Short mmCIF file of C-alpha atoms in Angstrom, two decimals:
data_model
loop_
_atom_site.label_atom_id
_atom_site.label_comp_id
_atom_site.label_asym_id
_atom_site.label_seq_id
_atom_site.Cartn_x
_atom_site.Cartn_y
_atom_site.Cartn_z
CA MET S 1 2.57 -25.23 1.42
CA LYS S 2 6.17 -24.16 1.44
CA CYS S 3 6.85 -20.86 -0.25
CA SER S 4 10.31 -21.66 -1.53
CA ALA S 5 12.09 -19.61 -4.14
CA ARG S 6 11.51 -22.02 -7.03
CA ARG S 7 12.23 -20.88 -10.55
CA ARG S 8 10.43 -21.39 -13.81
CA SER S 9 12.09 -20.95 -17.20
CA SER S 10 10.74 -18.22 -19.42
CA ARG S 11 11.75 -16.96 -22.82
CA SER S 12 9.68 -13.83 -22.51
CA ALA S 13 11.05 -12.48 -19.26
CA ARG S 14 14.12 -12.83 -17.13
CA PRO S 15 13.61 -14.46 -13.69
CA LEU S 16 14.57 -12.53 -10.59
CA ALA S 17 18.32 -12.15 -10.41
CA ARG S 18 20.13 -13.79 -7.49
CA PRO S 19 23.29 -12.23 -6.06
CA ALA S 20 26.50 -13.64 -7.49
CA ALA S 21 29.64 -13.81 -5.43
CA ASN S 22 31.39 -11.01 -7.30
CA ALA S 23 28.40 -9.28 -8.82
CA ASN S 24 27.79 -5.58 -8.62
CA ARG S 25 25.42 -5.00 -5.74
CA HIS S 26 22.30 -2.84 -5.82
CA GLU S 27 21.64 -0.93 -2.66
CA PHE S 28 18.94 1.31 -1.33
CA SER S 29 19.38 3.48 1.70
CA ALA S 30 17.15 3.47 4.72
CA LEU S 31 16.52 6.89 6.24
CA ILE S 32 15.34 6.51 9.83
CA ILE S 33 13.47 9.41 11.39
CA PRO S 34 12.69 9.39 15.11
CA THR S 35 9.09 8.69 16.09
CA LEU S 36 7.09 11.90 16.13
CA PRO S 37 3.77 12.80 17.72
CA THR S 38 0.74 12.10 15.57
CA LEU S 39 -0.13 15.12 13.45
CA PRO S 40 -3.58 15.90 12.04
CA ILE S 41 -4.20 15.25 8.38
CA HIS S 42 -5.67 18.63 7.49
CA PRO S 43 -2.88 20.60 5.77
CA ALA S 44 -4.10 23.80 7.42
CA GLN S 45 -3.14 22.28 10.74
CA LEU S 46 0.23 20.92 9.64
CA PRO S 47 2.52 23.87 10.52
CA MET S 48 1.94 23.44 14.24
CA SER S 49 0.88 20.67 16.59
CA LYS S 50 0.83 20.42 20.34
CA ASN S 51 4.26 18.85 20.64
CA VAL S 52 6.13 19.43 17.40
CA SER S 53 6.12 22.04 14.68
CA ARG S 54 6.36 21.29 10.97
CA ARG S 55 9.67 23.20 10.91
CA HIS S 56 11.03 20.97 13.64
CA PHE S 57 9.75 17.89 11.79
CA LEU S 58 11.58 18.87 8.62
CA HIS S 59 14.66 19.99 10.53
CA THR S 60 14.83 16.61 12.25
CA ALA S 61 14.45 14.84 8.92
CA ALA S 62 17.22 16.95 7.37
CA ARG S 63 19.61 16.25 10.24
CA VAL S 64 19.00 12.54 10.07
CA ALA S 65 19.31 12.50 6.29
CA ALA S 66 22.74 14.07 6.61
CA VAL S 67 24.00 11.16 8.72
CA PRO S 68 25.45 8.19 6.82
CA VAL S 69 23.19 5.16 7.11
CA ALA S 70 23.68 1.46 6.48
CA ALA S 71 22.51 0.17 3.11
CA ALA S 72 20.40 -2.94 2.70
CA THR S 73 21.51 -5.27 -0.09
CA LEU S 74 18.75 -6.64 -2.30
CA GLY S 75 20.60 -8.52 -5.01
CA ALA S 76 22.46 -8.29 -8.27
CA LEU S 77 21.54 -5.40 -10.54
CA PRO S 78 20.77 -6.23 -14.19
CA ILE S 79 23.68 -5.33 -16.45
CA ARG S 80 21.90 -2.53 -18.31
CA ALA S 81 20.78 -0.89 -15.06
CA ALA S 82 24.21 -1.35 -13.49
CA ARG S 83 25.84 0.43 -16.41
CA ALA S 84 23.34 3.28 -16.16
CA ALA S 85 23.97 3.60 -12.43
CA ALA S 86 27.72 3.67 -13.01
CA THR S 87 27.63 6.42 -15.64
CA GLN S 88 25.30 8.92 -14.01
CA PRO S 89 24.29 9.91 -10.49
CA LEU S 90 20.96 8.51 -9.35
CA LYS S 91 18.22 10.77 -8.05
CA LYS S 92 16.75 9.62 -4.75
CA ILE S 93 13.06 8.90 -4.40
CA ARG S 94 11.85 8.83 -0.81
CA VAL S 95 9.13 6.44 0.29
CA MET S 96 7.76 5.84 3.77
CA ASP S 97 8.43 2.41 5.21
CA VAL S 98 7.24 0.56 8.30
CA PRO S 99 8.73 -2.74 9.53
CA LYS S 100 7.84 -5.77 7.40
CA ARG S 101 5.61 -3.74 5.07
CA TRP S 102 4.84 -5.73 1.93
CA ILE S 103 1.19 -5.66 0.83
CA GLY S 104 0.82 -2.75 -1.58
CA TYR S 105 4.61 -2.39 -1.74
CA GLU S 106 5.29 -5.47 -3.88
CA LEU S 107 5.96 -3.54 -7.09
CA LEU S 108 8.16 -1.02 -5.29
CA PHE S 109 10.58 -3.68 -4.13
CA LEU S 110 10.30 -5.62 -7.38
CA ALA S 111 11.17 -2.50 -9.40
CA ASP S 112 14.12 -1.86 -7.12
CA HIS S 113 15.35 -5.46 -7.21
CA GLN S 114 15.01 -5.74 -10.98
CA GLY S 115 16.88 -2.49 -11.52
CA TYR S 116 13.93 -0.70 -13.10
CA PHE S 117 14.45 2.37 -10.91
CA ALA S 118 18.13 2.50 -11.80
CA GLU S 119 17.22 2.30 -15.49
CA GLN S 120 15.28 5.51 -14.92
CA GLY S 121 18.16 7.14 -13.06
CA LEU S 122 16.47 6.72 -9.68
CA ALA S 123 17.51 5.26 -6.33
CA LEU S 124 15.03 4.12 -3.69
CA GLU S 125 15.37 5.58 -0.20
CA LEU S 126 13.14 4.15 2.53
CA VAL S 127 12.08 6.60 5.23
CA SER S 128 11.27 4.75 8.43
CA LEU S 129 8.25 6.30 10.17
CA PRO S 130 5.28 5.05 12.22
CA ILE S 131 2.10 4.48 10.22
CA ASP S 132 0.33 7.46 11.80
CA GLN S 133 2.84 9.77 10.08
CA TYR S 134 1.73 8.60 6.62
CA THR S 135 -0.12 11.76 5.63
CA VAL S 136 2.09 14.34 7.31
CA ALA S 137 5.17 12.78 5.69
CA ILE S 138 3.87 13.29 2.14
CA ALA S 139 2.27 16.67 2.98
CA SER S 140 5.46 18.08 4.51
CA GLY S 141 7.81 16.74 1.83
CA VAL S 142 9.63 14.25 4.03
CA THR S 143 8.55 11.62 1.49
CA ASP S 144 7.99 12.04 -2.24
CA PHE S 145 5.69 9.10 -2.99
CA ALA S 146 2.96 7.59 -0.81
CA LEU S 147 2.24 3.99 -1.71
CA SER S 148 -0.76 1.86 -0.79
CA ALA S 149 -3.00 4.92 -1.02
CA ASP S 150 -6.58 3.70 -1.30
CA TYR S 151 -8.68 5.91 -3.55
CA ILE S 152 -11.12 6.57 -0.72
CA TYR S 153 -8.22 7.76 1.46
CA LEU S 154 -6.98 10.03 -1.32
CA ASP S 155 -10.53 11.42 -1.58
CA ASN S 156 -10.42 12.25 2.12
CA VAL S 157 -7.12 14.12 2.17
CA ARG S 158 -7.80 15.86 -1.14
CA ALA S 159 -11.12 17.15 0.18
CA LYS S 160 -9.29 18.50 3.23
CA GLY S 161 -6.91 20.51 1.08
CA LEU S 162 -3.92 18.25 0.42
CA VAL S 163 -3.50 18.58 -3.35
CA VAL S 164 -2.39 15.11 -4.39
CA LYS S 165 -3.04 12.72 -7.26
CA GLU S 166 -2.63 9.04 -7.95
CA VAL S 167 -0.01 8.67 -10.68
CA VAL S 168 0.21 4.89 -11.07
CA ASN S 169 -1.71 1.90 -9.80
CA SER S 170 0.84 0.03 -7.74
CA ALA S 171 -1.51 -2.14 -5.64
CA PRO S 172 -2.89 -5.57 -6.57
CA PHE S 173 -6.46 -5.79 -7.79
CA ILE S 174 -9.25 -6.34 -5.31
CA ASP S 175 -10.58 -9.60 -6.73
CA PRO S 176 -13.48 -11.82 -5.56
CA ALA S 177 -11.35 -14.83 -6.50
CA ALA S 178 -8.46 -13.79 -4.26
CA ALA S 179 -8.05 -13.25 -0.53
CA GLY S 180 -8.41 -9.70 0.73
CA ASP S 181 -8.76 -7.26 3.59
CA GLY S 182 -11.99 -7.19 5.51
CA LEU S 183 -13.96 -7.74 8.69
CA PHE S 184 -13.39 -10.86 10.81
CA VAL S 185 -15.23 -12.46 13.72
CA ARG S 186 -14.53 -15.59 15.73
CA ALA S 187 -15.72 -18.79 14.10
CA ASP S 188 -18.20 -19.35 16.95
CA SER S 189 -19.59 -15.81 16.77
CA PRO S 190 -23.34 -15.44 16.23
CA ILE S 191 -22.61 -12.48 13.92
CA ARG S 192 -23.46 -13.57 10.38
CA ALA S 193 -24.71 -10.47 8.58
CA PRO S 194 -24.28 -6.70 8.69
CA GLN S 195 -27.42 -6.20 10.79
CA ASP S 196 -25.91 -8.41 13.48
CA LEU S 197 -23.25 -5.77 14.12
CA ARG S 198 -25.67 -3.30 15.72
CA GLY S 199 -24.21 -2.21 19.06
CA LYS S 200 -21.06 -4.29 18.56
CA ARG S 201 -17.44 -3.33 19.23
CA ILE S 202 -15.22 -3.34 16.16
CA GLY S 203 -11.45 -3.03 16.42
CA MET S 204 -9.33 -1.53 13.65
CA ARG S 205 -6.01 0.18 13.02
CA SER S 206 -7.56 3.62 12.84
CA VAL S 207 -11.13 4.84 13.23
CA THR S 208 -10.41 7.67 10.76
CA PHE S 209 -8.88 5.52 8.03
CA SER S 210 -10.16 3.47 5.11
CA SER S 211 -11.08 0.50 7.32
CA ALA S 212 -13.78 2.53 9.08
CA TRP S 213 -15.31 3.74 5.81
CA PHE S 214 -15.25 0.26 4.26
CA THR S 215 -16.98 -1.15 7.34
CA LEU S 216 -19.61 1.60 7.32
CA ASP S 217 -20.39 0.91 3.68
CA TYR S 218 -20.86 -2.78 4.51
CA VAL S 219 -23.21 -2.20 7.47
CA GLY S 220 -25.00 0.50 5.51
CA ARG S 221 -26.63 -2.30 3.52
CA ALA S 222 -28.61 -3.10 6.66
CA GLY S 223 -29.43 0.53 7.31
CA LEU S 224 -26.86 0.87 10.10
CA HIS S 225 -24.82 4.02 10.73
CA GLN S 226 -21.70 4.85 12.69
CA SER S 227 -23.84 5.69 15.72
CA ASP S 228 -25.02 2.07 15.74
CA LEU S 229 -21.47 0.73 16.16
CA GLN S 230 -18.55 1.19 18.51
CA PHE S 231 -15.22 1.63 16.71
CA LEU S 232 -12.05 1.07 18.74
CA THR S 233 -8.48 1.87 17.69
CA ILE S 234 -6.36 -1.27 18.12
CA PRO S 235 -2.75 -1.72 16.90
CA ASP S 236 -2.49 -4.28 14.11
CA LEU S 237 -0.41 -6.71 16.16
CA GLN S 238 -3.06 -6.82 18.89
CA LEU S 239 -6.11 -7.35 16.70
CA GLU S 240 -6.13 -11.15 16.94
CA GLN S 241 -5.55 -11.05 20.69
CA VAL S 242 -8.48 -8.73 21.41
CA LEU S 243 -10.76 -10.66 19.06
CA GLN S 244 -9.86 -14.00 20.60
CA SER S 245 -10.30 -12.68 24.13
CA GLY S 246 -13.73 -11.25 23.38
CA ALA S 247 -12.65 -7.67 24.08
CA VAL S 248 -14.13 -6.81 20.68
CA ASP S 249 -16.77 -8.53 18.58
CA ALA S 250 -15.06 -8.05 15.23
CA VAL S 251 -11.87 -6.63 13.73
CA PHE S 252 -11.02 -5.09 10.39
CA ALA S 253 -7.72 -6.63 9.29
CA TYR S 254 -5.38 -5.50 6.52
CA GLY S 255 -2.62 -7.73 5.17
CA PRO S 256 -0.77 -9.56 6.55
CA ILE S 257 -2.99 -9.70 9.67
CA ASP S 258 -5.92 -11.00 7.62
CA ALA S 259 -3.66 -13.75 6.29
CA GLN S 260 -2.63 -14.71 9.81
CA LEU S 261 -6.27 -15.01 10.85
CA ARG S 262 -6.93 -17.34 7.91
CA GLU S 263 -3.82 -19.37 8.61
CA HIS S 264 -4.56 -19.70 12.33
CA ARG S 265 -8.16 -20.68 11.57
CA GLY S 266 -10.80 -20.25 14.24
CA TYR S 267 -12.03 -17.07 12.53
CA ARG S 268 -14.58 -16.21 9.88
CA GLN S 269 -14.51 -13.35 7.41
CA LEU S 270 -17.76 -11.40 7.21
CA PHE S 271 -16.82 -9.44 4.13
CA GLN S 272 -13.85 -8.57 1.97
CA LEU S 273 -13.47 -5.44 -0.11
CA SER S 274 -14.58 -7.11 -3.33
CA ASP S 275 -17.99 -7.58 -1.70
CA LEU S 276 -18.42 -3.81 -1.71
CA SER S 277 -17.78 -3.53 -5.45
CA GLY S 278 -19.16 -6.91 -6.48
CA ARG S 279 -16.41 -7.19 -9.05
CA LYS S 280 -12.70 -7.06 -9.69
CA ILE S 281 -11.59 -3.50 -9.05
CA GLN S 282 -8.56 -1.29 -8.49
CA ARG S 283 -8.15 0.04 -4.96
CA GLY S 284 -5.46 2.67 -5.39
CA GLY S 285 -1.73 2.98 -5.71
CA THR S 286 0.87 5.72 -5.46
CA MET S 287 -0.09 9.22 -4.37
CA VAL S 288 2.05 12.30 -5.12
CA ARG S 289 1.64 16.00 -4.37
CA GLU S 290 0.81 18.03 -7.47
CA ASP S 291 3.50 20.58 -6.71
CA PHE S 292 6.09 17.78 -6.62
CA ILE S 293 4.83 16.58 -10.01
CA SER S 294 5.21 20.11 -11.40
CA GLN S 295 8.69 20.60 -9.95
CA HIS S 296 10.06 17.11 -10.73
CA PRO S 297 8.13 15.70 -13.73
CA ASP S 298 11.07 13.59 -14.91
CA ILE S 299 11.41 11.90 -11.51
CA VAL S 300 7.70 11.12 -11.40
CA ARG S 301 7.74 9.84 -14.98
CA GLY S 302 10.69 7.63 -14.15
CA TYR S 303 8.97 6.25 -11.06
CA VAL S 304 5.77 5.55 -12.98
CA ALA S 305 7.68 3.87 -15.81
CA ALA S 306 9.53 1.61 -13.37
CA ILE S 307 6.35 0.60 -11.54
CA ALA S 308 4.55 0.00 -14.84
CA LYS S 309 7.35 -2.32 -15.96
CA ALA S 310 7.28 -4.10 -12.61
CA ALA S 311 3.49 -4.59 -12.90
CA ASP S 312 3.84 -6.29 -16.25
CA TYR S 313 6.62 -8.54 -14.96
CA ALA S 314 4.63 -9.38 -11.83
CA ASN S 315 1.56 -10.38 -13.82
CA GLN S 316 3.64 -13.05 -15.57
CA HIS S 317 5.68 -14.13 -12.54
CA GLN S 318 3.47 -14.00 -9.46
CA GLN S 319 5.44 -16.71 -7.68
CA ASP S 320 8.63 -14.70 -8.13
CA VAL S 321 7.00 -11.71 -6.47
CA VAL S 322 6.01 -13.74 -3.41
CA ASP S 323 9.44 -15.35 -3.29
CA LEU S 324 11.06 -11.92 -3.29
CA GLY S 325 8.99 -10.90 -0.30
CA VAL S 326 10.16 -14.00 1.56
CA ARG S 327 13.80 -13.42 0.62
CA LEU S 328 13.63 -9.82 1.83
CA GLY S 329 12.26 -10.99 5.17
CA ARG S 330 9.00 -9.10 4.65
CA VAL S 331 6.81 -12.15 4.13
CA ASP S 332 6.49 -15.13 6.47
CA PRO S 333 6.67 -18.19 4.19
CA ALA S 334 4.08 -19.97 6.36
CA VAL S 335 1.62 -17.12 5.95
CA ALA S 336 2.42 -16.24 2.33
CA PRO S 337 -0.16 -18.58 0.71
CA TRP S 338 -2.92 -17.07 2.87
CA MET S 339 -2.04 -13.51 1.90
CA TYR S 340 -3.34 -13.86 -1.63
CA THR S 341 -5.38 -17.10 -1.74
CA LYS S 342 -8.47 -17.93 0.30
CA ASP S 343 -7.70 -21.62 0.70
CA GLY S 344 -4.02 -21.20 1.53
CA LYS S 345 -2.96 -23.47 -1.33
CA GLY S 346 -0.83 -20.74 -2.87
CA ASP S 347 -2.22 -20.65 -6.39
CA TYR S 348 -0.86 -17.19 -7.09
CA SER S 349 -2.42 -17.00 -10.54
CA VAL S 350 -5.20 -15.00 -8.83
CA LEU S 351 -2.66 -12.30 -7.95
CA ARG S 352 -2.83 -9.58 -10.58
CA TRP S 353 -1.96 -5.91 -11.01
CA PRO S 354 -3.47 -3.45 -13.51
CA THR S 355 -1.67 -3.77 -16.84
CA HIS S 356 1.11 -1.18 -17.08
CA GLY S 357 -0.13 0.26 -13.77
CA LEU S 358 -2.70 2.29 -15.69
CA ILE S 359 -5.50 3.81 -13.62
CA ASP S 360 -9.12 3.04 -14.54
CA PRO S 361 -11.31 6.16 -14.10
CA ALA S 362 -14.40 3.97 -13.58
CA ASP S 363 -12.79 2.48 -10.48
CA VAL S 364 -11.75 5.91 -9.21
CA ALA S 365 -15.38 6.98 -9.66
CA PHE S 366 -16.68 3.97 -7.71
CA TRP S 367 -14.60 4.75 -4.63
CA LEU S 368 -15.51 8.42 -4.84
CA GLN S 369 -19.16 7.38 -4.70
CA VAL S 370 -18.44 5.32 -1.58
CA ALA S 371 -16.63 8.29 -0.04
CA GLU S 372 -19.60 10.55 -0.74
CA ARG S 373 -22.07 7.97 0.55
CA GLN S 374 -20.19 7.73 3.84
CA ASP S 375 -19.78 11.51 4.15
CA VAL S 376 -16.01 11.22 3.85
CA VAL S 377 -16.24 14.05 1.32
CA PRO S 378 -19.17 16.35 0.47
CA LYS S 379 -21.04 15.22 -2.61
CA GLY S 380 -19.92 17.09 -5.71
CA GLN S 381 -16.81 18.62 -4.13
CA LEU S 382 -14.37 16.39 -6.02
CA LYS S 383 -14.20 15.39 -9.66
CA VAL S 384 -12.77 12.08 -10.82
CA ALA S 385 -10.39 13.83 -13.23
CA ASP S 386 -8.82 15.75 -10.34
CA LEU S 387 -7.88 12.58 -8.46
CA TYR S 388 -5.59 10.77 -10.88
CA THR S 389 -3.48 11.06 -14.00
CA ASN S 390 -2.21 8.54 -16.54
CA ALA S 391 -0.38 11.28 -18.43
CA LEU S 392 2.97 10.35 -16.88
CA ASN S 393 2.67 6.68 -17.81
CA PRO S 394 4.65 5.78 -20.96
CA TYR S 395 2.03 3.17 -21.87
CA GLN S 396 -0.92 5.55 -21.88
CA THR S 397 -1.04 5.94 -25.66
CA LYS S 398 -0.04 2.34 -26.36
CA THR S 399 -3.23 0.67 -25.13
#
């Protein structure tokens, strides 16, 4: 199925704006920081690492930020947002970016493209960093907002002393009806059930990230533990290669790698995240340090309001969201249908976000239970109320 940018008429919402020849252009800046050594996630260890200090990290970021950078054009800004941008200076919001990142970032780019950030007096700045700098970037203040933060990951860093909260649910639902992340084997593999993974080699992006904990919860159904498995760190782009070659027996694939495995066929998915919950469930969203919330409440409120508006637009215009990803060069049109649909037919009606981006405490509680079950955090150390807030969402009292 071709993922072309087709348009549907709507009286209730305006379709995505396309750039006009003489239209005002909306731009976000891309801050590029040199690759740094991997730093540990425990905040107590952040000030110093073997090769780079936190001071040097921030000094490098400051020097790079001071250098003019090229802006990436996304499209025409809605008139109301353009007027707002012209009459007052925009406050920058810094978000980590990696090449081609899209899954979990859909609402970020939609809010930027639609001018929702500008309406709130904000301007998006992408900070280019390798994925292993995700935690240290938010902990050290190089970035302000950390997107695609699974609740179980937030549980982990919060338990280790990084005082953060989820402020808006910016990720699509985990839905049994939709495609999703999970564990894959070759189609001819004899592995059919969790007990078949005993003694097997499993490749994943990081053995200390959500993928490991999700996998452990799956095999835990068969009474298996981490000591019964062999986890191997494999870069995302090499996961299919090592699986196909037999170097590993299974791989945990996030999007868009999971979509590529479906599209290439020859592989079978053992489980997806909805199998852990057995129902449609929120997985996480945007994580922010509590001290940043206290110091910049208006910025955080503006961000949350923009994402909430983008979520409501996206739930009515799923095709537009996918088309935007293609137009930005972040989604391969051949793979797009497999990113969200199991059969690759591209029925994007299964793609949904939480209404208004509001966080459901029951879902936060579920992932905390998984975290406790897998010894990611000590049982009873964290409370659900400490992990999220809807107080900054303008729709909180309207539902």
